mmCIF file of C-alpha atoms in Angstrom:
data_model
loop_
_atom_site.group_PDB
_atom_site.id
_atom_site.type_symbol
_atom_site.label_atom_id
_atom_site.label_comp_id
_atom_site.label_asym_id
_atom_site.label_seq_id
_atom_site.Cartn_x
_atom_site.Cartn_y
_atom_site.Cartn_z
ATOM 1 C CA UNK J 386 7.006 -20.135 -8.709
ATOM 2 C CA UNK J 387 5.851 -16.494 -7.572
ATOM 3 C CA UNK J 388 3.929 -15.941 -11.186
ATOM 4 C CA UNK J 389 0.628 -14.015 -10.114
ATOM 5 C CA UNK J 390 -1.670 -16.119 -12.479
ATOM 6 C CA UNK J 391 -4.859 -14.617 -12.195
ATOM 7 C CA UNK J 392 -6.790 -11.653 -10.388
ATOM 8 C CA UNK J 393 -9.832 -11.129 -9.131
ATOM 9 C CA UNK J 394 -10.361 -7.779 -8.415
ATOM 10 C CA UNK J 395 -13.722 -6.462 -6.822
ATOM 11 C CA UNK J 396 -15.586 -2.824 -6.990
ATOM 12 C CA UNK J 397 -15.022 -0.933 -3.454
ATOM 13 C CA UNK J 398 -17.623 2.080 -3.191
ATOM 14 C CA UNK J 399 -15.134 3.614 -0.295
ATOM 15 C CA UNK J 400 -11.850 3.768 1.313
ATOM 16 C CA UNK J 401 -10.554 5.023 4.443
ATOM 17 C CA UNK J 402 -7.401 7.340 4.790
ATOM 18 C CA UNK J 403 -5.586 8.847 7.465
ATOM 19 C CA UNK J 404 -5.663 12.699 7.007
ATOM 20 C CA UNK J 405 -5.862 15.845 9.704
ATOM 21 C CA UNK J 406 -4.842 13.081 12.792
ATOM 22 C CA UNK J 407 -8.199 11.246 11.935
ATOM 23 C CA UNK J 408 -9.727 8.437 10.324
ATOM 24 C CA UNK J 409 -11.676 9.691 6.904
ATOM 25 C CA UNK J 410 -14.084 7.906 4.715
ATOM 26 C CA UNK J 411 -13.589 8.216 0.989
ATOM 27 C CA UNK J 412 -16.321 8.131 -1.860
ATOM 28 C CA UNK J 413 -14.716 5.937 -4.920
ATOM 29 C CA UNK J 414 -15.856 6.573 -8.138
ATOM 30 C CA UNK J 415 -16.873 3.156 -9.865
ATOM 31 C CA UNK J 416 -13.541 4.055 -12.075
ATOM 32 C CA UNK J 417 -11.359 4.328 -8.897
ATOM 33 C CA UNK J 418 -13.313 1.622 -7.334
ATOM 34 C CA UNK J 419 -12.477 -0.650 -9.978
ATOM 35 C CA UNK J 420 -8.883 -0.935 -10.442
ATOM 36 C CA UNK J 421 -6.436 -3.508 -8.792
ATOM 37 C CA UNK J 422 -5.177 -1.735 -5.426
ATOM 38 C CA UNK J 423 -1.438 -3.523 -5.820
ATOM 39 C CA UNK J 424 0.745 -4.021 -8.998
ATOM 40 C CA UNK J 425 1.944 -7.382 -9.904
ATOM 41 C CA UNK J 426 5.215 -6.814 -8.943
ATOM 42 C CA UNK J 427 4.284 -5.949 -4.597
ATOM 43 C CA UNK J 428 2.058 -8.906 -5.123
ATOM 44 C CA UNK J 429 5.014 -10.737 -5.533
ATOM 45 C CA UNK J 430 6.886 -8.716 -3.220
ATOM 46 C CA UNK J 431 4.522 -9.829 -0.366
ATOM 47 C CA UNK J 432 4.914 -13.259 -1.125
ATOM 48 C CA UNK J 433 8.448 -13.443 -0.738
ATOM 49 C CA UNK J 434 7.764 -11.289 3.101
ATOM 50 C CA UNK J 435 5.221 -13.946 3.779
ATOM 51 C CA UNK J 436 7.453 -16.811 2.653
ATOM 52 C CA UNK J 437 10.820 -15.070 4.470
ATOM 53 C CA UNK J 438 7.995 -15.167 7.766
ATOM 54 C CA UNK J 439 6.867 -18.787 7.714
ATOM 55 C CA UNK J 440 10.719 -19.766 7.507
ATOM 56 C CA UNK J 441 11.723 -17.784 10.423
ATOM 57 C CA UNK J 442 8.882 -19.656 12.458
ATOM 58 C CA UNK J 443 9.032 -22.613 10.375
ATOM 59 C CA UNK J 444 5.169 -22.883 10.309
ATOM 60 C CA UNK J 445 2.184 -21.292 8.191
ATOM 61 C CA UNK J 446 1.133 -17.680 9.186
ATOM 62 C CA UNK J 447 -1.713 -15.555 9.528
ATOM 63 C CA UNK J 448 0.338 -12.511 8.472
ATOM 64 C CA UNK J 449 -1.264 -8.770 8.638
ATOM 65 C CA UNK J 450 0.126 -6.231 6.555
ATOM 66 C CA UNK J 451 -0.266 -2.070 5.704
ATOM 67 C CA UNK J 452 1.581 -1.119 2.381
ATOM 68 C CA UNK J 453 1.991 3.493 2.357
ATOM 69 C CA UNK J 454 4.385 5.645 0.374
ATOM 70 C CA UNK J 455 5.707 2.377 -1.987
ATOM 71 C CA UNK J 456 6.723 -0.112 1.354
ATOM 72 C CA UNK J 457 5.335 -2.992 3.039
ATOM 73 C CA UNK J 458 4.799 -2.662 6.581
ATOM 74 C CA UNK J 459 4.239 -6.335 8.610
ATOM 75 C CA UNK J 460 1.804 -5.598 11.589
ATOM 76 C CA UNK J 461 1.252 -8.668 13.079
ATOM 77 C CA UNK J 462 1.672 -12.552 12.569
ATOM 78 C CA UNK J 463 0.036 -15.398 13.738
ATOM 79 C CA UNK J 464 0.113 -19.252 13.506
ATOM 80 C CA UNK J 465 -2.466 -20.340 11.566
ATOM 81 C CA UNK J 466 -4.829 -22.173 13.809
ATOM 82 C CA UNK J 467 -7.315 -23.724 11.489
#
């Protein structure tokens, strides 16, 4: 039905971000730390890309994705094997 139900969202202490051409670790306050990274909304948004994936291989995936700027980026998908 694509109705996000519950969350369970956990504390991170630290994030990683691209800046200056490198890889740099972040500090999170507990307040940063604790909010949900993705609205309900792009949850549902993924959904639909990970349902519009299975269909075009007509099995289950193992999808990877990167969300930056306010888009969904797919990096890589997989059958799932187990």
């Amino acid at each position: 039905s694509l109705v996000v139900k519950s969350a369970d969202i956990q504390t991170q202490d630290k994030k990683f971000v691209f800046q200056n051409r490198e890889n740099q670790e972040v500090i999170l306050s507990v307040e940063e730390g604790s909010k949900q990274t993705l609205t309900g909304e792009q949850i549902i948004t993924l959904a639909k890309l990970g349902m519009e994936i299975e269909n075009h291989y007509e099995a289950p995936q193992d999808i990877e994705w990167a969300f930056e700027t306010g888009k969904f980026y797919i990096v890589q998908s997989r059958p799932i094997t187990t």
